XYZ file of C-alpha atoms in Angstrom:
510
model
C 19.618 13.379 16.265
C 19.825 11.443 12.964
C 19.530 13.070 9.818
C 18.664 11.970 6.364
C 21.936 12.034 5.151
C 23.209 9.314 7.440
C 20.541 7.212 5.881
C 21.799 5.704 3.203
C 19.185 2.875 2.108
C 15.759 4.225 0.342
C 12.469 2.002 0.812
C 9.008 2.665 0.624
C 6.513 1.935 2.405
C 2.474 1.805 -0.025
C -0.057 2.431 2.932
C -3.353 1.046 1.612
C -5.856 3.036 4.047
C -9.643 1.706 3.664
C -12.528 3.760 4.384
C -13.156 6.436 6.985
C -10.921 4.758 9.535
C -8.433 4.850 6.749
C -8.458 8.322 6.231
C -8.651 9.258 9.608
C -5.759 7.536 10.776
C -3.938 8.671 7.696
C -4.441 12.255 8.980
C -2.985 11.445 12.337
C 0.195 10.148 10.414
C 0.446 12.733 8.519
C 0.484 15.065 11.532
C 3.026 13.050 13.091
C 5.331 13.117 10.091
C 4.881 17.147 9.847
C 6.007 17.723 13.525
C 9.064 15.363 12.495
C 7.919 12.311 14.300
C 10.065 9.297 12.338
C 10.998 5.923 12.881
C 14.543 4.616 14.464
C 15.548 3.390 11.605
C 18.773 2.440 9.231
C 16.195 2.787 6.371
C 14.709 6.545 5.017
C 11.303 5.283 3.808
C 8.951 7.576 1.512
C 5.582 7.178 1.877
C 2.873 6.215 -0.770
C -0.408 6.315 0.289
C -3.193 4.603 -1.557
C -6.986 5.535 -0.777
C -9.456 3.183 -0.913
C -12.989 4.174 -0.302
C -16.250 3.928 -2.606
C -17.690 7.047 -0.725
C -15.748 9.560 -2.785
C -18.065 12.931 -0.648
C -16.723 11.420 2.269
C -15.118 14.366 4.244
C -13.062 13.370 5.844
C -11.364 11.649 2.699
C -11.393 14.946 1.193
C -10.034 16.416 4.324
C -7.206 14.076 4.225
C -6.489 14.525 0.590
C -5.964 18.313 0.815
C -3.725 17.470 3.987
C -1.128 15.600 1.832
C -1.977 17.884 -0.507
C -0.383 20.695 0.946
C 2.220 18.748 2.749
C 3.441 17.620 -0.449
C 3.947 21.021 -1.548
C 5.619 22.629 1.821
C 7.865 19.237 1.701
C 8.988 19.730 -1.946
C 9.707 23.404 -1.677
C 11.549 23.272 2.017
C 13.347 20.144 1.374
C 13.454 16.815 3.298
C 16.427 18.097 5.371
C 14.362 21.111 7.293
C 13.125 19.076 10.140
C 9.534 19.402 9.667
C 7.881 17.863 6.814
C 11.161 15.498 6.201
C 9.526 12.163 5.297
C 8.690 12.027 1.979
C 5.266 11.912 0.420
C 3.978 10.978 -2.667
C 1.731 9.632 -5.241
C 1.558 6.144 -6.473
C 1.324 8.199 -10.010
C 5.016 9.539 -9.592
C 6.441 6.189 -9.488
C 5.867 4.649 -12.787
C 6.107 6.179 -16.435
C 3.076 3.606 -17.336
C 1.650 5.336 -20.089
C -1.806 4.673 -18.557
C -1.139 7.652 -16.219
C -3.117 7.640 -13.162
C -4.955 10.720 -11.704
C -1.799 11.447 -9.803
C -4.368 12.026 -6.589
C -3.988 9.851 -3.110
C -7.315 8.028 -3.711
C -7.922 4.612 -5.514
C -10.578 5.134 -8.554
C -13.233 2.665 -7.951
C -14.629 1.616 -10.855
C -18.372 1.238 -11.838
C -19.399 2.260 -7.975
C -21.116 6.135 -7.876
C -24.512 5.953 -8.420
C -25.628 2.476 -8.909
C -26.955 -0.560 -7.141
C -24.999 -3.812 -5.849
C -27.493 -5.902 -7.954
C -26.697 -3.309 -11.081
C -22.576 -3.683 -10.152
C -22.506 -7.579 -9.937
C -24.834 -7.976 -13.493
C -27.705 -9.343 -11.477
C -30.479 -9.202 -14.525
C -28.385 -10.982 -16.445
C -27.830 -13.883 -14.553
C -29.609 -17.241 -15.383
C -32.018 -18.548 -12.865
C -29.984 -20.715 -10.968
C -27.448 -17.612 -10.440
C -29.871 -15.470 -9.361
C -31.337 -17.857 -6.753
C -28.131 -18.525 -5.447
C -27.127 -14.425 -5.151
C -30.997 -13.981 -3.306
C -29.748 -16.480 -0.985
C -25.894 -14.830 -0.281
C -27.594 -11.548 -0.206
C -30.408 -12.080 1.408
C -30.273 -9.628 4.078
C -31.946 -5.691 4.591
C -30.035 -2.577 4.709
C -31.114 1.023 4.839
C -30.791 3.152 1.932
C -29.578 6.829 2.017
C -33.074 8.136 1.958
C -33.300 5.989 5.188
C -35.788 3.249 3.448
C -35.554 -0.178 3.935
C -34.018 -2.604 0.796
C -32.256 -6.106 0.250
C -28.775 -5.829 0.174
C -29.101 -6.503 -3.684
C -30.331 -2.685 -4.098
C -27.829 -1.714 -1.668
C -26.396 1.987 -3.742
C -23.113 1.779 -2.891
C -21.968 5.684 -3.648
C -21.745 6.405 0.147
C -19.665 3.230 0.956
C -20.902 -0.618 1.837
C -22.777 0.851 5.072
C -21.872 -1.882 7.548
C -21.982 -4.980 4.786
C -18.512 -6.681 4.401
C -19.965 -9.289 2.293
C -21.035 -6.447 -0.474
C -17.350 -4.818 -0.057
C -15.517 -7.892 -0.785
C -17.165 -8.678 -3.794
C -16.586 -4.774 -5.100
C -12.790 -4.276 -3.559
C -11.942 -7.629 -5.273
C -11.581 -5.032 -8.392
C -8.026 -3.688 -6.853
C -5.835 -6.377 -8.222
C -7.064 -5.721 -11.467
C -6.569 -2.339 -11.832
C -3.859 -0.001 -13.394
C -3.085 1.575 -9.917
C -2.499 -2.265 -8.420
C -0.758 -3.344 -11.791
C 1.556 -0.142 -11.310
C 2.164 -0.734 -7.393
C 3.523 -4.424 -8.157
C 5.986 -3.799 -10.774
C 7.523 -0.913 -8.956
C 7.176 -2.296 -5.936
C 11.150 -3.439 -4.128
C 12.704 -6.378 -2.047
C 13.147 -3.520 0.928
C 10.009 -1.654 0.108
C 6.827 -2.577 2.549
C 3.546 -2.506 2.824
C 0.665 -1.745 5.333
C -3.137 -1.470 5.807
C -5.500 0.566 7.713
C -8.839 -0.374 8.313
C -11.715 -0.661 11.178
C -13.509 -4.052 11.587
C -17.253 -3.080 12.757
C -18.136 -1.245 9.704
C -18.601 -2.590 5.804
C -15.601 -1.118 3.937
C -12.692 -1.861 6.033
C -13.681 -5.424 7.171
C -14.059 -6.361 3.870
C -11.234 -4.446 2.334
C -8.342 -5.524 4.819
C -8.530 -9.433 3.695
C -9.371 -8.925 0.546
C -6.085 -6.623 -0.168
C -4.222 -8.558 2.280
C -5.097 -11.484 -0.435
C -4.395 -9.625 -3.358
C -0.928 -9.173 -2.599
C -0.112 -12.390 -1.432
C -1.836 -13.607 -4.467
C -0.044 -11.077 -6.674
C 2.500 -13.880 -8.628
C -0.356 -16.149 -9.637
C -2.268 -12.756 -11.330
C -1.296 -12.990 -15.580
C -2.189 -9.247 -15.423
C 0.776 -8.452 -13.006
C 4.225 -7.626 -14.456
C 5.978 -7.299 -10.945
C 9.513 -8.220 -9.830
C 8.241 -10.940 -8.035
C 8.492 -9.448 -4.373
C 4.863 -9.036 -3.941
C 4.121 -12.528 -2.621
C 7.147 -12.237 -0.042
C 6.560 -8.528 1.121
C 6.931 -7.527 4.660
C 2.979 -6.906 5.393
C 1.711 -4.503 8.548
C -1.737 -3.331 9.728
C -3.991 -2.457 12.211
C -7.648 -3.317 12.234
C -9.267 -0.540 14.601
C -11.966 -1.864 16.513
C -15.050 -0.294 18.048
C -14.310 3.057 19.583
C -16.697 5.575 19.361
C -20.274 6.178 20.089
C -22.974 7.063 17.639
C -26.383 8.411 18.181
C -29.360 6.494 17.992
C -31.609 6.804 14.753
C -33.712 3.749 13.972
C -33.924 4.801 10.134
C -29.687 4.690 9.590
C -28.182 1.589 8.525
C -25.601 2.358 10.934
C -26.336 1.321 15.019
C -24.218 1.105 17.435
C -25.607 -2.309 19.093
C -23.994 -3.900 15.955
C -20.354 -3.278 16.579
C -19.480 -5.558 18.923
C -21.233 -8.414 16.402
C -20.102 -7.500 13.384
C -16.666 -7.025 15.119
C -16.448 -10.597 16.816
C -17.940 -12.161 13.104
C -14.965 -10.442 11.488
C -12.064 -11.552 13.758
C -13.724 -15.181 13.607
C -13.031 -14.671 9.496
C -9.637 -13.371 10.377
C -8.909 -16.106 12.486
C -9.079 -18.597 9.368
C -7.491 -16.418 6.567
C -5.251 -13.502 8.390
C -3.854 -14.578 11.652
C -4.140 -18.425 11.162
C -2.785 -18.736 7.747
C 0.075 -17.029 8.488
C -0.235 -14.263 5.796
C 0.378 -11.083 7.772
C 4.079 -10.114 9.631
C 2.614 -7.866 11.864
C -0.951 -7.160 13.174
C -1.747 -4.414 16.055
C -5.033 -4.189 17.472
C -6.759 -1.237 18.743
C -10.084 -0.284 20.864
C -11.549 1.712 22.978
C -14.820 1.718 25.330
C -14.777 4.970 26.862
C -18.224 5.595 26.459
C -18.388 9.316 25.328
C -19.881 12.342 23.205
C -21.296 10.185 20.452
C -21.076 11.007 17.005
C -23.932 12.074 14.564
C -25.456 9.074 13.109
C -24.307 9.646 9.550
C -24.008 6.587 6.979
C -22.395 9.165 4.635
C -24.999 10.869 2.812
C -24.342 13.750 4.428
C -20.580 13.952 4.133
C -19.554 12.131 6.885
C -17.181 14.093 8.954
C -16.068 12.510 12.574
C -14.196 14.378 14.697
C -9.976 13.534 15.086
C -9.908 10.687 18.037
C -6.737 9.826 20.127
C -7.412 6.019 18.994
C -6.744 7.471 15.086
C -3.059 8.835 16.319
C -2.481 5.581 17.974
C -2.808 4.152 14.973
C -0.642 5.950 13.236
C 1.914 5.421 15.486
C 1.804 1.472 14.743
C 2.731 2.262 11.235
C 6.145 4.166 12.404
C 6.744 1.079 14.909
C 5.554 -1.221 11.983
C 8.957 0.999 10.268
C 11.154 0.796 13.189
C 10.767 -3.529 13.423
C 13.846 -4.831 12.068
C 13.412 -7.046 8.772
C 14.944 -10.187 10.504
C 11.327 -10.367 12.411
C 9.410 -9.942 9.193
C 10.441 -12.646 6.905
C 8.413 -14.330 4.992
C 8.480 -17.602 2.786
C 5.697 -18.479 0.015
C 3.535 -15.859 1.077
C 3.373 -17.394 4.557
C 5.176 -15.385 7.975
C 7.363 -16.449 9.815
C 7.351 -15.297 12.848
C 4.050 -13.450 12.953
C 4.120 -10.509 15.512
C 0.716 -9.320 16.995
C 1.070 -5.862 19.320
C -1.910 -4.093 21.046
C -1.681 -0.561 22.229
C -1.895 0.794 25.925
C -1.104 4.127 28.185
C 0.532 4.206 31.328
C -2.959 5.677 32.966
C -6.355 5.381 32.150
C -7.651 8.733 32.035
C -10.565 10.205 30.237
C -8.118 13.109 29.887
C -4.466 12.140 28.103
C -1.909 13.912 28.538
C 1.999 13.239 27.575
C 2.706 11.867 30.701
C 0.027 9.488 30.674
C 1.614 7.995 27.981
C 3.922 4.906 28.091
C 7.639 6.480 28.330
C 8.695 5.390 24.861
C 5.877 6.901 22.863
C 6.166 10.362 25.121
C 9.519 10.498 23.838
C 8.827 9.694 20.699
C 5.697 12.417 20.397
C 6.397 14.985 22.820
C 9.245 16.776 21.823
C 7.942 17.141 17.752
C 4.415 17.693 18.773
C 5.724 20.464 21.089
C 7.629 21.938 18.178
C 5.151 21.661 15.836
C 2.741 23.164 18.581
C 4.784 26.383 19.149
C 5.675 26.890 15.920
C 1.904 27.195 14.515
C 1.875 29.513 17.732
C 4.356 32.245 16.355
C 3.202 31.977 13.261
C -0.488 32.700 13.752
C 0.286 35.311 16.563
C 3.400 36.852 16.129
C 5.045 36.791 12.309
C 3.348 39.423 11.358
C 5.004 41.527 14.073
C 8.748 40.213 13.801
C 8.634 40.453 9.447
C 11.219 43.044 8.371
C 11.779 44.410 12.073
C 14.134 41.213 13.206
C 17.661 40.029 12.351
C 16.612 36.614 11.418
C 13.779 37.967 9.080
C 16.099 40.362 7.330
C 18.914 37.473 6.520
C 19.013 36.510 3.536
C 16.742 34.746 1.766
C 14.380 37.627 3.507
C 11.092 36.406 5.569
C 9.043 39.435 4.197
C 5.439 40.860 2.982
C 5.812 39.576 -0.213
C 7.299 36.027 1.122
C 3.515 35.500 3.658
C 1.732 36.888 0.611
C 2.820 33.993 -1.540
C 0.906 31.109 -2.063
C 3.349 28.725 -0.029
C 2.698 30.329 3.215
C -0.560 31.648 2.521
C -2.346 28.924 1.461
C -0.273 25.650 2.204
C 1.618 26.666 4.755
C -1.192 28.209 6.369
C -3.979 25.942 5.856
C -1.971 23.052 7.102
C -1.197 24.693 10.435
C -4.825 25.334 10.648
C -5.875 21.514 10.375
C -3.390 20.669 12.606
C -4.648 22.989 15.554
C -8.136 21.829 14.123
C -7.008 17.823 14.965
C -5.196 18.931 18.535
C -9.245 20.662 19.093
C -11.325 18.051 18.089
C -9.090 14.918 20.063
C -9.065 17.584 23.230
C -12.711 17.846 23.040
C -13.522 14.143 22.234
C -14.277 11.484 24.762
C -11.756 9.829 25.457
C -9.762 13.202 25.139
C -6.313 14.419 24.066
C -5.179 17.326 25.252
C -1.383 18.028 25.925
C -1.462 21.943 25.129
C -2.975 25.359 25.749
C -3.307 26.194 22.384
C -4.552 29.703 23.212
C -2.469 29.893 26.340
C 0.829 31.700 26.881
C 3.879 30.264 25.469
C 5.047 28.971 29.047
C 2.071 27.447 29.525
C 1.831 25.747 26.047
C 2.605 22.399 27.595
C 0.049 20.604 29.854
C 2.191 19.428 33.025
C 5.364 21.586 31.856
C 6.725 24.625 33.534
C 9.589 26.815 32.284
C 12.926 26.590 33.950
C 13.097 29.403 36.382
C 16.366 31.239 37.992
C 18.601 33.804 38.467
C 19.953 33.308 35.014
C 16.361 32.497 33.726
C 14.936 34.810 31.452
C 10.976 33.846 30.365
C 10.104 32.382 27.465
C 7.657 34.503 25.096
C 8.112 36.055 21.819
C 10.596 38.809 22.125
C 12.885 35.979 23.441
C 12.027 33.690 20.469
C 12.752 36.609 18.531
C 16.585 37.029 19.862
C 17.107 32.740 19.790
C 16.034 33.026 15.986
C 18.340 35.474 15.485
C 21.177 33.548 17.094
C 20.174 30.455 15.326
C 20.306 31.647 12.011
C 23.106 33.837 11.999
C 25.827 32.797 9.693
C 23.629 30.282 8.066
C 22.832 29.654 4.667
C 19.997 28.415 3.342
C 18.475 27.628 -0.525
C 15.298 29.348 -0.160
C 12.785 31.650 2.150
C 10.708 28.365 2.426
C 13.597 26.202 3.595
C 14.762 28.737 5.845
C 11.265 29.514 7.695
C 10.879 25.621 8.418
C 14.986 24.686 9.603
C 14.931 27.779 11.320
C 12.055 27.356 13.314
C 12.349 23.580 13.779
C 15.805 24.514 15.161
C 15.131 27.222 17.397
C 11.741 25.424 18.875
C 13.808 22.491 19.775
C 16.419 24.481 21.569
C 13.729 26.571 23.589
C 11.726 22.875 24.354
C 15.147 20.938 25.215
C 16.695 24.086 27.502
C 13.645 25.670 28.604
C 10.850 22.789 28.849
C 12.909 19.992 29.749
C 11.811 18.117 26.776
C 13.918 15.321 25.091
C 14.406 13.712 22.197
């Protein structure tokens, strides 16, 4: 396997993620990267995420936040060389000593959005006549409001998002290239670095936000506010635009319906068709659907937090972004802002089941998924039912730096640590139970069962594979080792020993 160290060439890669969809998929990367899912290639890229989403209760923003959150923290404190956790993550914050510091969270501040009106945000009472005619007549159109009442899109409150309107969220997003955050990304922003953009098409935020960044950056140079190198206007430029697929309920008072979708949807990609495919100005576009008709969602426009459940579609698209990373730059050049050799990719599984497992998948992405899923998988398995047992009783705890009482007491393992694992076996839950499903483990199984469709090795020399056996491999594993810290240890150790016991015992490869 390649390490870190034989990468020698540092990029990264600013992942603008817009609206739910954003954050969603976000998650699903973010899981990935845990497990110790990374790209095949010469280049070690760090990640900067950049959230941009008007609905600041949204939940499952907030869910994602904490996420990198604590993977920051388990990732600084084990080091990028432990197996799990090894792709860097950070804020766009820690990159520039502008003295106009930003928050130093994940999520893009929004100016001038919580708790007012679109009419109130674009200065509609004090326009002269002629202006104001001409806005009645490019916002014309009705929208619910989050006490479920009928308004024009001028008194459209835009606090839980742009509910469905694309036309509203391009004239509000529009504010990115002026802002500190945007001003900061450009100047430290690298020939080898790239970039790449998450969002859905058949809502408001996303199909107005992907353009309208997509723009901005093209269109960095020709900003007086932006002090960049000048590699902006020539970056190598990803993304995947999600279309429909989910279900939502019915309710006749949301602004949200489901019958809408497949309209707004075709409206947007006739848009794109003009200004992001036909003008050349993206490298490399993936599109994504599904119509599995299943358990539909609560019909929530976001004034009630707005938490969807994790959906197989959402890890697909995370997995764009590490094959967006593993496309070599000779197929992403670009001249004057224009592509050259555009590349558009759509995803697809070996069998269409209402159930996936791994070996549904297409051969490439098993491998690539499988094996640090697996690990991830068993790991969070130990640890939740069998740490407390092993702690200063085996070899491998004892070693120095000790795995002790005091060591699952501390905040790294009792609240990062921890909590992450949680939200991961939360995400496996929710995409096992959604329609379409995905369910590769027993969670609550035995360890030999773990793996949907994968039996132990059996034998004469075959001894089982449960605890007490994990127990003597960790043992083995770490003896004569040396490592900086408890935290460092714990994570190599285990990511280690669970790939031995997958690769030997489970047939699993890399």
């Amino acid at each position: 396997m390649e390490t870190l160290k034989q990468k020698n060439t540092m990029a990264r890669l600013y992942i603008f993620a817009i609206g739910g969809t954003g954050s969603r998929v976000l998650k699903s990367l973010t899981m990935l990267l845990a497990s110790g899912v990374k790209p095949n290639s010469d280049k070690n890229f760090e990640i900067v995420p950049i959230i941009i989403d008007p609905h600041k209760s949204n939940e499952d923003l907030k869910r994602t936040e904490r996420l990198l959150g604590n993977y920051q923290t388990i990732s600084n404190d084990a080091g990028l060389d432990s197996g799990f956790f090894s792709t860097k993550i950070t804020t766009l914050d820690r990159l520039t000593t502008s003295q106009n510091r930003l928050s130093g969270s994940f999520t893009f501040n929004l100016q001038e959005v919580g708790g007012r009106k679109f009419s109130e945000y674009i200065g509609f009472s004090q326009l002269d006549e002629p202006n104001k005619a001409l806005a009645d007549i490019l916002f014309s159109g009705k929208s619910i409001n989050k006490r479920h009442e009928e308004v024009n899109l001028l008194d459209v409150e835009m606090d839980i998002g742009f509910v469905g309107n694309p036309n509203i969220g391009s004239i509000v997003l529009n504010q990115v290239k002026d802002s500190q955050e945007f001003k900061d990304f450009a100047s430290n922003f690298n020939e080898d670095d790239r970039v790449f953009i998450i969002s859905s098409i058949f809502g408001g935020t996303g199909a107005a936000g992907f353009p309208t960044i997509l723009k901005n950056i093209r269109d960095a140079m020709n900003n007086r506010n932006i002090d960049g190198k000048g590699f902006l206007q020539d970056a190598k430029i990803g993304a995947v635009t999600v279309l429909p697929y989910f279900n939502i309920e019915k309710d006749s008072d949301s602004p949200i319906q489901k019958s809408d979708f497949i309209a707004k949807t075709k409206a947007a990609l006739y848009y794109y068709k003009d200004n992001v495919t036909g003008n050349n100005s993206i490298n490399s576009l993936y599109y994504i659907a599904d119509n599995y008709s299943g358990k539909p969602y609560k019909n929530d426009p976001g004034d009630n937090g707005q938490k969807n459940d994790a959906h197989f579609v959402e890890m697909a698209s995370a997995l764009a972004i590490i094959d967006f990373l593993e496309t070599p730059d000779s197929d992403l050049e670009t001249s004057e802002g224009k592509a050259l050799k555009p590349i558009y990719k759509e995803f697809g599984i070996r069998k269409d089941s209402a159930d996936i497992k791994f070996s549904d998948l297409e051969d490439y992405t098993e491998r690539k998924i499988a094996m640090r899923l697996s690990q991830l998988a068993l790991f969070r398995k130990y640890l939740t039912e069998h740490l407390s047992n092993a702690i200063e009783k085996e070899a491998w705890s004892n070693d120095s730096p000790e795995i002790n009482k005091k060591f699952i007491d501390d905040t790294f393992y009792r609240t990062n640590l921890s909590e992450f694992l949680s939200s991961f076996a939360d995400w496996l839950k929710e995409m096992a139970d959604n329609k379409r499903g995905f369910s590769p483990f027993n969670l609550d199984s035995s360890i030999e069962a773990l793996i949907e469709g994968r039996t132990v090795k059996s034998g004469w020399f075959s001894s089982k594979v449960d605890f007490p056996s994990m127990d003597n491999k960790l043992s083995k594993q770490g003896k004569g080792k040396t490592y900086s810290s408890a935290s460092q240890k714990l994570i190599k150790l285990f990511y280690d020993t669970t790939e031995e016991i997958l690769t030997s015992k489970f047939g699993l490869k890399n």
